[in-house]
């Protein structure tokens, strides 16, 4: 057992931090250091470094308050496609774009009960859950037949039958993909592959949330050390200091649990990822809510870091299910 | 990060299982549980049995009675002791706390004479820091040691101490220089508890383990009893706290209690609610985080990177988590926990309920732990984020 970040994790974290200082398109900038390829499945041309590496990337994105949902959505889609039955030749051009950070892959009808229907001719109608904005190269869709049975499909969106509509999701940029008779290829996904892909997605999401929580606490720490009230910094009040001490320490525990979940996943062990995501989501929610309280009315300003973090955590902490739903699922394995 | 347990630890754990499942262990454990001494139940003979098997100090160097194992062996040992129902508190105080301090900061003579005997449980140590007027605030210690020829004379009173009735010697903090600062005038001694002038009186507690009041009346000790140098006590105490506050024993108890509660909750024929099962899932991952925090402290101690803030939070996390588990067991399993009858697991949960409140007080109160974490990680502007 060695609970220190390994050299690869350390280097990866530093490299991502460096890229985050650049001003260009983040997905493309990350592609310059091969981030999309590092964790993609080998079968699809990736290096398959695993979740132990990917959680570091997502923690750093979270810390930068740059959620970059396209990174995790693409990783999820590729996990779902990681099968001998998938025509990789057909995908090669798309994969090249994904690995350059030029386009993205997304899920539809996956994180919420699907609103996408499939007709007898195999064409899809309906709309996706909120997605990151960007050029969508492929979509892994869970679509529901008339008889209520749902099946997986692969869609290569074309302008005639698919449209992406931009909207504000709790004040954050988002898009929704609308299918209007879209052609779809049935995608045979056995239950264990879906469960494993979902577990990986949850663990990546937990990493993002813990990174966000770390940043929020750092921001709050700076504020309470500099904000004077009644002649002394806010941090001198035990009720203030202890709240941040708790969040700081709790984060250490959840970070270790996160890395263990990633390590177990990479070792091929069975995990749903539900418990670590529920814990990370609740921790990030508490951190963002506490930070707003400690910032006082300044935190309520529309573009304060505390307010931005609060919006992001609200959106990201329920993306793969509410904590209550996740705990219920985790309970079945407890 | 790497979460695998070394092969050596797996082998050691199997050896521990063999010892703990032996008929002799069962006989000695039954004698402890009978509590014929009217106090906590004398665990020394049982410890000597375990000590003779060489399993009590796996992480110490072999020359001092250990096995040169890494910290994961200590974790495995604690988990198994607690799961087997063997009282672990005296062991933790003697071997993990006092013994580890002697290993880190004792003289070579003290290491050679004391550690092998402590690893074999032939000599058992307790800690005497707390006084009637000074609990968490050890800088206020008033028990004194005054120079007398080539020795020292100790006078004063220690209180709320655990296990001193079963200890051969005590690591005792006293004031040797009343004129220097609160911190500089403190010195540690290893005091034989059979010395003339030592009086120990039990104080019944809410939990199964009694507290003790200890009076020192003109207790004379030689220079050999000095631990460290005069005036070095405060820095040694701080060092010991970093090693003592691993949270390991709190984690092990919390984990055992959770396992017992889970067995009852999910027993055939039961219909646990979604809320109860979700609570179980929450405690499962939280106690896992406790274990990992504790292991992180142990790994850093092993590598000579003790960090008092890290240790303090591990202690906070493990003790608070174990306490919450005990209370959750009552809330979830109901009044049966209060009247356990003859079921051994249920008796453990009933005892846990009485022990739980003290977990966040003893070994460093939770509020003090958070003060230490605040000082190290909240005060100051850190990396200047805003």
XYZ file of C-alpha atoms in Angstrom:
720
model
C 0.000 0.000 0.000
C 1.309 3.412 -0.955
C -1.035 6.344 -0.462
C 1.131 8.934 -2.150
C 0.329 9.997 -5.713
C 2.569 7.958 -8.017
C 4.999 9.686 -10.419
C 2.599 9.386 -13.350
C -0.225 10.950 -11.367
C 2.041 13.769 -10.225
C 3.306 14.493 -13.734
C -0.160 14.321 -15.196
C -1.538 16.734 -12.610
C 1.230 19.241 -13.309
C 0.810 18.921 -17.071
C -2.938 19.536 -16.865
C -2.360 22.521 -14.584
C 0.028 23.975 -17.135
C -2.458 23.539 -19.961
C -5.119 25.182 -17.841
C -3.073 28.399 -17.877
C -3.429 28.635 -21.673
C -6.140 30.744 -23.235
C -7.120 28.604 -26.250
C -9.949 26.110 -26.522
C -9.449 23.859 -23.513
C -10.326 20.550 -25.195
C -7.915 21.256 -28.025
C -5.232 22.445 -25.618
C -5.550 19.246 -23.575
C -5.226 17.279 -26.795
C -1.812 18.847 -27.335
C -0.602 16.770 -24.403
C -2.630 13.759 -25.577
C -5.088 13.814 -22.678
C -8.002 12.301 -24.654
C -5.795 9.454 -25.881
C -4.176 8.660 -22.531
C -7.238 7.142 -20.981
C -9.117 5.937 -24.082
C -9.460 2.152 -24.602
C -6.607 0.428 -26.408
C -8.995 -1.128 -28.911
C -9.965 2.369 -29.985
C -6.397 3.590 -30.329
C -5.975 4.928 -26.816
C -3.273 4.219 -24.259
C -5.726 2.880 -21.659
C -3.905 4.345 -18.654
C -7.060 3.809 -16.677
C -9.118 5.655 -14.132
C -6.184 6.108 -11.754
C -4.873 8.598 -14.298
C -8.242 9.977 -15.345
C -9.271 10.937 -11.817
C -6.203 13.181 -11.616
C -7.198 14.932 -14.854
C -10.742 15.463 -13.642
C -9.656 16.664 -10.214
C -7.480 19.322 -11.830
C -10.303 20.360 -14.172
C -12.557 20.612 -11.148
C -10.027 22.676 -9.234
C -9.831 25.061 -12.185
C -13.661 25.251 -12.207
C -13.490 24.126 -15.840
C -15.874 21.156 -15.870
C -15.238 20.316 -19.560
C -18.054 17.801 -19.724
C -16.959 16.781 -23.219
C -13.921 15.050 -21.709
C -15.992 12.770 -19.481
C -18.836 12.297 -21.958
C -16.411 11.239 -24.665
C -14.689 8.855 -22.251
C -18.041 7.320 -21.349
C -19.041 6.881 -24.997
C -15.715 5.247 -25.811
C -16.106 2.868 -22.866
C -19.489 1.863 -24.278
C -17.896 1.261 -27.688
C -15.016 -0.784 -26.321
C -16.077 -4.065 -27.895
C -14.943 -6.433 -30.636
C -18.295 -5.949 -32.345
C -17.723 -2.267 -33.039
C -16.599 -1.253 -36.540
C -13.438 0.658 -35.666
C -12.668 1.367 -39.336
C -15.840 3.382 -39.629
C -14.925 5.208 -36.439
C -11.326 6.001 -37.312
C -11.942 9.498 -38.687
C -14.193 10.370 -35.789
C -11.733 9.019 -33.237
C -8.993 11.168 -34.730
C -11.177 14.247 -34.227
C -12.061 13.204 -30.694
C -8.409 12.724 -29.793
C -7.549 16.144 -31.217
C -10.231 17.678 -29.032
C -12.023 19.018 -32.115
C -15.290 17.145 -31.621
C -16.975 15.221 -28.842
C -18.989 12.091 -28.188
C -22.045 12.323 -25.959
C -24.648 10.129 -24.266
C -28.383 10.577 -24.672
C -31.069 9.019 -22.506
C -28.366 7.664 -20.241
C -28.193 9.772 -17.088
C -31.937 10.263 -16.834
C -34.922 8.158 -17.903
C -34.680 8.257 -21.657
C -36.974 10.539 -23.598
C -35.683 9.207 -26.906
C -38.008 6.843 -28.770
C -37.120 4.393 -31.498
C -39.667 3.501 -34.173
C -40.145 0.247 -36.066
C -37.760 1.423 -38.785
C -35.059 2.026 -36.178
C -35.237 5.833 -36.371
C -34.945 7.974 -33.268
C -37.038 10.859 -32.033
C -36.893 12.882 -28.855
C -34.259 14.849 -27.016
C -31.224 14.271 -24.863
C -30.416 15.361 -21.349
C -28.302 18.543 -20.974
C -24.976 18.109 -22.771
C -21.799 20.145 -23.118
C -21.832 22.545 -26.042
C -19.614 21.558 -28.940
C -19.424 19.703 -32.214
C -20.973 16.283 -31.630
C -19.376 13.508 -33.668
C -21.293 10.578 -32.262
C -23.956 9.868 -29.714
C -24.549 6.748 -27.634
C -28.302 6.658 -27.143
C -30.529 4.608 -24.922
C -33.785 4.685 -26.824
C -37.131 3.218 -25.848
C -39.220 1.034 -28.152
C -43.003 1.271 -28.278
C -43.253 -1.727 -25.970
C -41.184 0.083 -23.323
C -38.009 -1.918 -23.825
C -34.916 0.219 -24.154
C -31.895 -0.594 -26.308
C -28.592 1.034 -27.092
C -27.986 2.791 -30.375
C -25.194 4.645 -32.032
C -26.001 7.851 -33.889
C -23.734 9.894 -36.116
C -25.656 13.155 -36.032
C -26.486 14.752 -39.365
C -27.958 18.175 -39.799
C -31.122 16.860 -41.415
C -32.313 14.704 -38.537
C -30.378 15.974 -35.510
C -30.146 19.461 -34.144
C -28.275 20.810 -31.157
C -30.037 23.559 -29.278
C -28.002 25.775 -26.956
C -29.513 26.861 -23.686
C -28.577 27.981 -20.200
C -28.559 25.201 -17.636
C -28.746 26.893 -14.225
C -26.900 29.809 -15.762
C -24.238 27.607 -17.349
C -23.758 26.975 -21.068
C -25.316 23.703 -22.219
C -26.855 22.085 -25.261
C -29.571 19.580 -25.960
C -29.525 17.221 -28.893
C -32.879 16.793 -30.633
C -33.492 13.707 -32.761
C -36.073 13.929 -35.503
C -36.151 10.579 -37.284
C -32.403 10.139 -36.890
C -30.811 7.045 -38.385
C -29.314 4.837 -35.681
C -27.151 1.747 -35.580
C -28.127 -0.797 -32.909
C -25.306 -1.074 -30.414
C -25.185 -4.380 -28.562
C -24.087 -3.483 -25.037
C -24.207 -6.277 -22.477
C -25.337 -5.239 -19.003
C -21.893 -5.656 -17.493
C -20.281 -3.296 -20.015
C -22.949 -0.648 -19.392
C -22.547 -1.003 -15.635
C -18.794 -0.768 -15.901
C -18.913 2.271 -18.177
C -21.363 3.926 -15.819
C -19.145 3.151 -12.827
C -16.178 4.747 -14.580
C -18.270 7.789 -15.459
C -19.348 8.161 -11.850
C -15.805 7.901 -10.552
C -14.635 10.550 -13.048
C -17.534 12.754 -11.961
C -16.602 12.272 -8.303
C -13.062 13.393 -9.134
C -14.376 16.535 -10.822
C -16.542 17.356 -7.800
C -13.752 16.818 -5.277
C -11.506 19.084 -7.334
C -14.204 21.749 -7.338
C -14.648 21.401 -3.601
C -10.911 21.855 -3.039
C -10.956 25.077 -5.052
C -14.021 26.419 -3.270
C -12.461 25.781 0.124
C -9.212 27.444 -0.994
C -11.156 30.507 -2.113
C -13.128 30.614 1.127
C -9.935 30.220 3.127
C -8.395 33.254 1.452
C -11.541 35.248 2.036
C -11.883 34.522 5.746
C -8.222 35.295 6.322
C -8.477 38.713 4.709
C -12.013 39.822 5.496
C -11.949 41.861 8.697
C -14.962 42.020 10.934
C -15.082 43.749 14.316
C -11.365 44.361 14.059
C -10.185 40.824 13.346
C -10.129 38.413 10.431
C -13.168 36.158 10.150
C -10.911 33.129 10.467
C -10.221 34.040 14.099
C -13.742 32.881 14.904
C -13.767 29.201 15.737
C -17.147 28.658 14.102
C -15.586 29.832 10.847
C -12.206 28.104 11.130
C -13.650 24.767 12.184
C -16.045 24.634 9.240
C -13.170 25.023 6.818
C -10.917 22.673 8.810
C -13.612 20.015 8.554
C -14.042 20.484 4.818
C -10.282 20.388 4.307
C -9.849 17.179 6.260
C -12.939 15.490 4.876
C -11.616 16.188 1.392
C -8.454 14.238 2.238
C -10.516 11.207 3.211
C -12.756 11.341 0.158
C -9.758 11.834 -2.128
C -8.182 8.652 -0.797
C -11.481 6.806 -1.185
C -11.755 8.134 -4.737
C -8.305 6.878 -5.660
C -9.094 3.530 -4.118
C -12.295 3.291 -6.165
C -10.311 4.097 -9.322
C -7.641 1.561 -8.415
C -10.262 -1.111 -7.778
C -11.879 -0.342 -11.123
C -8.548 -0.549 -12.925
C -7.891 -3.858 -11.147
C -11.048 -5.244 -12.708
C -13.032 -5.361 -9.471
C -16.758 -4.902 -9.522
C -17.938 -1.475 -8.379
C -20.912 0.712 -9.172
C -19.191 3.982 -8.279
C -22.462 5.050 -6.636
C -21.135 5.488 -3.097
C -18.043 7.515 -3.965
C -20.041 9.779 -6.271
C -22.734 10.292 -3.623
C -20.087 11.148 -1.035
C -18.207 13.482 -3.390
C -21.429 15.185 -4.484
C -22.539 15.835 -0.920
C -19.066 17.049 0.026
C -18.939 19.467 -2.909
C -22.447 20.697 -2.142
C -21.524 21.351 1.471
C -18.282 23.075 0.436
C -19.991 25.367 -2.069
C -22.839 26.233 0.281
C -20.460 26.877 3.166
C -18.238 29.048 0.978
C -21.174 31.210 -0.064
C -22.199 31.663 3.555
C -18.672 32.589 4.615
C -18.331 35.089 1.759
C -21.444 36.906 2.918
C -23.185 39.093 0.385
C -20.018 39.369 -1.722
C -20.434 35.729 -2.577
C -23.903 36.460 -3.930
C -22.527 38.740 -6.654
C -23.340 37.135 -10.002
C -19.756 36.603 -11.114
C -18.030 35.919 -7.814
C -15.990 32.741 -7.730
C -18.158 31.484 -4.896
C -21.318 31.987 -6.957
C -19.787 30.374 -10.040
C -18.652 27.393 -8.000
C -22.104 27.123 -6.448
C -23.750 26.969 -9.898
C -21.255 24.419 -11.155
C -21.638 22.159 -8.139
C -25.431 22.334 -8.305
C -25.308 21.151 -11.917
C -22.513 18.609 -11.655
C -23.515 17.038 -8.327
C -26.734 15.606 -9.755
C -25.621 14.856 -13.319
C -25.339 11.098 -12.735
C -28.223 10.924 -10.249
C -29.009 12.708 -7.017
C -27.045 11.728 -3.923
C -30.241 10.226 -2.490
C -30.665 8.032 -5.570
C -27.015 7.046 -5.506
C -27.132 6.108 -1.815
C -30.169 3.945 -2.471
C -28.280 2.162 -5.210
C -25.148 1.832 -3.087
C -27.320 0.356 -0.342
C -28.017 -2.700 -2.430
C -24.295 -3.480 -2.423
C -23.706 -2.512 1.204
C -1.453 5.227 -5.476
C -1.320 1.566 -4.629
C -3.832 -0.175 -2.378
C -2.604 -3.752 -2.452
C -1.572 -5.378 0.815
C 1.945 -6.910 0.749
C 2.180 -10.679 0.709
C 4.045 -10.522 4.041
C 1.055 -8.794 5.628
C -1.353 -11.391 4.268
C 0.851 -14.122 5.725
C 1.066 -12.288 9.030
C -2.712 -11.840 9.126
C -3.154 -15.579 8.627
C -0.759 -16.221 11.494
C -2.679 -13.801 13.712
C -5.907 -15.614 12.847
C -4.365 -18.877 13.914
C -3.299 -17.462 17.276
C -6.592 -15.662 17.904
C -8.641 -18.744 17.046
C -6.663 -21.046 19.318
C -8.376 -22.681 22.323
C -5.931 -20.964 24.667
C -6.925 -17.548 23.372
C -10.588 -18.475 23.816
C -9.957 -19.606 27.402
C -8.066 -16.463 28.329
C -10.600 -14.197 26.621
C -13.428 -15.822 28.550
C -11.536 -15.078 31.765
C -11.195 -11.409 30.801
C -14.895 -11.167 29.999
C -15.798 -12.625 33.398
C -14.294 -9.444 34.912
C -13.522 -11.193 38.128
C -11.306 -8.315 39.253
C -14.386 -6.116 39.487
C -12.756 -3.613 37.152
C -12.190 -3.783 33.380
C -11.205 -7.448 33.319
C -7.497 -8.204 33.537
C -6.223 -8.681 30.009
C -2.524 -9.095 30.840
C -2.348 -12.868 30.750
C -4.132 -12.871 27.405
C -1.704 -10.249 26.079
C 1.255 -12.313 27.293
C -0.150 -15.275 25.399
C -0.370 -13.151 22.233
C 3.013 -11.609 22.955
C 4.651 -15.006 23.250
C 3.412 -15.721 19.722
C 5.317 -12.634 18.597
C 2.391 -10.823 16.992
C 1.994 -7.668 19.067
C 4.613 -5.360 17.568
C 4.906 -6.370 13.907
C 6.122 -2.989 12.702
C 8.979 -2.665 15.191
C 12.512 -3.740 14.253
C 13.209 -7.392 14.980
C 16.017 -6.487 17.402
C 13.445 -4.819 19.670
C 10.877 -7.596 19.572
C 9.195 -6.746 16.279
C 9.125 -8.252 12.798
C 10.347 -5.434 10.549
C 6.927 -5.424 8.869
C 5.356 -2.366 7.284
C 2.402 -0.452 8.730
C -0.203 -2.614 7.022
C 0.658 -5.432 9.429
C -0.306 -3.222 12.390
C -3.574 -2.345 10.654
C -4.348 -6.027 10.059
C -3.523 -6.860 13.677
C -5.819 -4.174 15.118
C -8.681 -5.180 12.833
C -8.381 -8.773 13.919
C -7.983 -8.077 17.639
C -11.118 -5.957 17.638
C -13.110 -8.367 15.478
C -12.182 -11.192 17.854
C -13.446 -9.131 20.781
C -10.059 -8.756 22.458
C -9.858 -5.510 24.466
C -7.346 -3.440 22.519
C -7.046 -0.278 24.563
C -4.233 -1.310 26.895
C -2.352 -2.762 23.935
C -2.685 0.476 21.972
C -1.547 2.589 24.903
C 1.389 0.371 25.792
C 2.730 -0.800 22.442
C 1.460 1.633 19.829
C 1.756 4.819 21.883
C 4.375 4.498 24.614
C 6.381 1.782 22.875
C 6.497 3.672 19.603
C 7.672 6.815 21.414
C 10.434 4.835 23.110
C 11.391 3.429 19.721
C 11.539 6.889 18.184
C 13.041 8.919 21.027
C 14.164 6.677 23.867
C 17.765 5.991 24.761
C 19.338 2.857 23.349
C 19.298 1.436 26.851
C 15.542 2.072 27.128
C 14.926 0.535 23.726
C 16.904 -2.589 24.561
C 15.471 -3.146 28.012
C 11.877 -2.037 27.530
C 10.772 -2.702 23.969
C 11.230 -6.504 23.761
C 9.459 -6.822 27.119
C 6.628 -4.569 25.936
C 6.304 -6.471 22.647
C 5.951 -9.652 24.701
C 3.523 -7.927 27.122
C 5.861 -8.805 29.970
C 5.942 -5.106 30.774
C 2.962 -2.874 30.162
C 2.903 0.911 30.111
C 0.232 3.563 30.492
C 0.229 7.324 29.990
C -0.259 9.832 32.795
C -0.734 13.311 31.371
C -4.202 14.505 32.383
C -4.681 16.237 35.741
C -7.798 17.396 37.565
C -7.333 20.954 36.298
C -5.669 20.194 32.981
C -7.229 17.948 30.387
C -6.550 18.997 26.828
C -4.435 21.903 28.124
C -1.326 19.966 29.074
C 0.786 23.105 29.302
C -0.875 23.677 32.662
C 0.550 20.524 34.276
C 1.250 20.974 37.986
C 2.510 17.550 39.109
C 6.128 18.222 40.008
C 9.457 16.438 40.061
C 12.199 17.994 42.127
C 15.849 17.079 42.137
C 16.905 15.084 45.189
C 20.496 13.917 45.177
C 20.970 11.632 42.186
C 17.250 11.115 41.707
C 13.897 12.881 41.562
C 10.891 13.127 43.846
C 7.460 13.309 42.248
C 4.365 14.792 43.859
C 0.942 15.464 42.405
C -2.171 13.883 41.031
C -3.162 12.517 37.654
C -6.728 11.612 36.812
C -9.160 10.166 34.272
C -6.456 7.760 33.245
C -7.263 4.498 31.520
C -5.621 1.192 32.346
C -3.095 2.362 34.941
C -4.376 -0.384 37.288
C -2.909 -2.919 34.847
C 0.322 -1.131 33.960
C 3.842 -1.741 35.268
C 5.102 1.688 34.386
C 3.689 5.019 33.353
C 4.902 7.655 30.935
C 4.295 10.603 33.202
C 4.450 14.318 32.358
C 5.614 16.500 35.248
C 6.860 20.011 35.793
C 10.572 20.124 36.626
C 11.089 23.859 36.326
C 8.305 26.014 37.728
C 10.168 29.177 36.746
C 10.485 28.580 33.021
C 7.692 28.914 30.464
C 4.662 26.636 30.573
C 6.115 24.576 27.758
C 9.807 24.517 28.624
C 9.396 23.313 32.188
C 7.780 19.960 31.382
C 9.717 16.680 31.565
C 8.707 13.065 30.926
C 9.503 10.175 33.248
C 8.908 6.444 32.989
C 7.672 5.818 36.495
C 7.325 2.287 37.964
C 3.784 2.113 39.291
C 4.799 -0.227 42.125
C 7.059 2.475 43.572
C 6.305 3.512 47.170
C 4.011 6.541 47.238
C 1.942 5.653 44.159
C -1.767 5.232 44.894
C -4.275 4.211 42.227
C -8.024 4.446 42.760
C -10.625 3.409 40.187
C -13.404 5.734 39.029
C -16.357 3.915 37.438
C -17.244 5.256 34.010
C -20.171 5.119 31.604
C -18.137 2.728 29.456
C -16.835 -0.701 30.458
C -13.391 0.645 31.270
C -12.782 2.397 34.555
C -10.928 5.647 34.860
C -8.251 5.916 37.511
C -7.085 8.579 39.906
C -3.354 8.378 40.618
C -1.632 10.117 43.482
C 2.123 10.563 43.671
C 3.255 11.238 47.206
C 7.019 11.699 47.508
C 7.601 9.069 44.849
C 11.327 8.683 44.343
C 12.740 7.672 40.957
C 16.295 7.379 39.626
C 17.768 9.274 36.711
C 17.168 6.138 34.659
C 13.474 6.964 34.771
C 14.008 10.208 32.894
C 12.662 9.995 29.340
C 14.470 12.408 27.051
C 16.093 15.347 28.770
C 14.738 17.699 31.398
C 12.521 20.310 29.797
C 12.098 18.262 26.617
C 8.666 16.982 27.626
C 6.519 19.282 25.526
C 8.260 18.476 22.250
C 8.153 14.750 23.066
C 4.464 14.960 23.903
C 3.787 16.719 20.599
C 5.796 14.049 18.820
C 3.850 11.330 20.584
C 0.536 12.918 19.701
C 1.474 12.767 16.013
C 2.121 9.036 16.443
C -0.731 8.339 18.874
C -3.429 10.047 16.863
C -3.463 7.660 13.975
C -7.139 6.961 14.609
C -6.425 3.295 13.955
C -8.073 1.808 17.035
C -11.121 4.054 16.635
C -11.430 2.973 13.014
C -11.120 -0.707 13.956
C -13.859 -0.419 16.559
C -16.148 1.542 14.234
C -15.656 -0.995 11.477
C -16.435 -3.885 13.836
C -19.551 -2.181 15.141
C -20.721 -1.484 11.598
C -20.201 -5.123 10.631
C -22.213 -6.255 13.651
C -25.015 -3.804 12.937
C -25.056 -4.792 9.251
C -25.373 -8.476 10.174
C -28.436 -7.701 12.243
C -29.913 -5.301 9.724
C -29.665 -7.715 6.824
C -30.408 -10.936 8.716
C -32.759 -13.367 6.959
C -36.388 -12.507 7.606
C -35.702 -8.831 8.185
C -37.063 -6.100 5.962
C -34.718 -3.157 6.342
C -35.993 0.129 4.986
C -34.319 1.955 2.115
C -33.316 4.623 4.609
C -31.597 2.092 6.843
C -29.749 0.519 3.932
C -28.706 3.908 2.581
C -27.367 4.709 6.049
C -25.376 1.507 5.970
C -23.908 2.457 2.574
C -22.937 5.897 3.896
C -21.177 4.425 6.919
C -19.434 1.798 4.784
C -17.651 4.299 2.578
C -17.065 6.721 5.441
C -15.334 4.092 7.578
C -13.277 3.216 4.492
C -12.178 6.856 4.316
C -11.312 6.644 8.029
C -9.124 3.629 7.396
C -7.332 5.310 4.511
C -6.686 8.470 6.529
C -5.300 6.338 9.332
C -3.115 4.388 6.902
C -1.828 7.639 5.446
C -0.704 8.755 8.902
C 0.910 5.372 9.549
C 2.733 5.426 6.223
C 4.073 8.916 6.893
C 5.150 7.912 10.408
C 6.937 4.895 8.977
C 8.798 7.171 6.597
C 9.653 9.714 9.276
C 7.211 12.340 8.025
C 5.003 12.792 11.073
C 2.474 15.611 10.691
C 0.488 16.614 13.762
C -2.309 18.205 11.706
C -2.698 15.117 9.552
C -2.739 12.896 12.645
C -5.198 15.139 14.430
C -7.653 15.007 11.577
C -7.313 11.237 11.269
C -8.147 10.946 14.956
C -11.091 13.310 14.502
C -12.410 11.415 11.485
C -12.033 7.916 12.914
C -13.493 8.736 16.322
C -16.400 10.778 14.970
C -17.201 8.077 12.417
C -17.118 5.286 14.988
C -19.291 7.332 17.315
C -21.842 8.000 14.568
C -21.940 4.285 13.753
C -22.734 3.379 17.364
C -25.536 5.915 17.491
C -26.814 4.910 14.059
C -26.958 1.295 15.260
C -29.321 2.333 18.049
C -31.422 4.517 15.768
C -31.659 1.747 13.175
C -31.851 -1.444 15.214
C -33.959 -0.018 18.011
C -34.304 -0.853 21.692
C -32.924 -4.377 21.296
C -29.476 -2.776 21.355
C -30.126 -1.583 24.910
C -30.959 -5.051 26.224
C -28.564 -7.366 24.468
C -29.241 -10.596 26.357
C -26.732 -13.344 25.715
C -25.847 -12.518 22.107
C -22.141 -11.596 22.003
C -22.476 -9.234 19.055
C -25.416 -7.438 20.601
C -23.466 -7.089 23.856
C -20.699 -5.435 21.894
C -23.149 -2.958 20.381
C -24.606 -2.170 23.798
C -21.112 -1.522 25.125
C -20.348 0.535 22.027
C -23.260 2.786 22.826
C -21.758 3.524 26.242
C -18.256 3.893 24.859
C -19.144 6.109 21.895
C -19.472 9.487 23.669
C -15.958 9.212 25.070
C -14.329 8.533 21.710
C -14.418 12.163 20.696
C -13.080 13.251 24.088
C -10.271 10.845 24.916
C -6.962 10.954 23.081
C -7.610 14.545 22.054
C -11.054 16.152 22.069
C -12.579 16.762 18.659
C -12.605 20.514 19.184
C -8.885 20.498 19.940
C -8.216 18.370 16.868
C -10.020 20.900 14.703
C -8.090 23.747 16.338
C -4.855 22.042 15.297
C -6.085 21.464 11.745
C -7.261 25.084 11.600
C -3.852 26.366 12.665
C -2.054 24.299 10.063
C -4.415 24.420 7.122
C -6.934 27.234 7.496
C -5.091 30.147 9.089
C -3.088 32.070 6.507
C -4.024 32.691 2.931
C -2.533 29.527 1.468
C -2.001 29.903 -2.269
C -3.754 33.225 -2.397
C -6.927 32.074 -4.125
C -9.786 34.526 -4.294
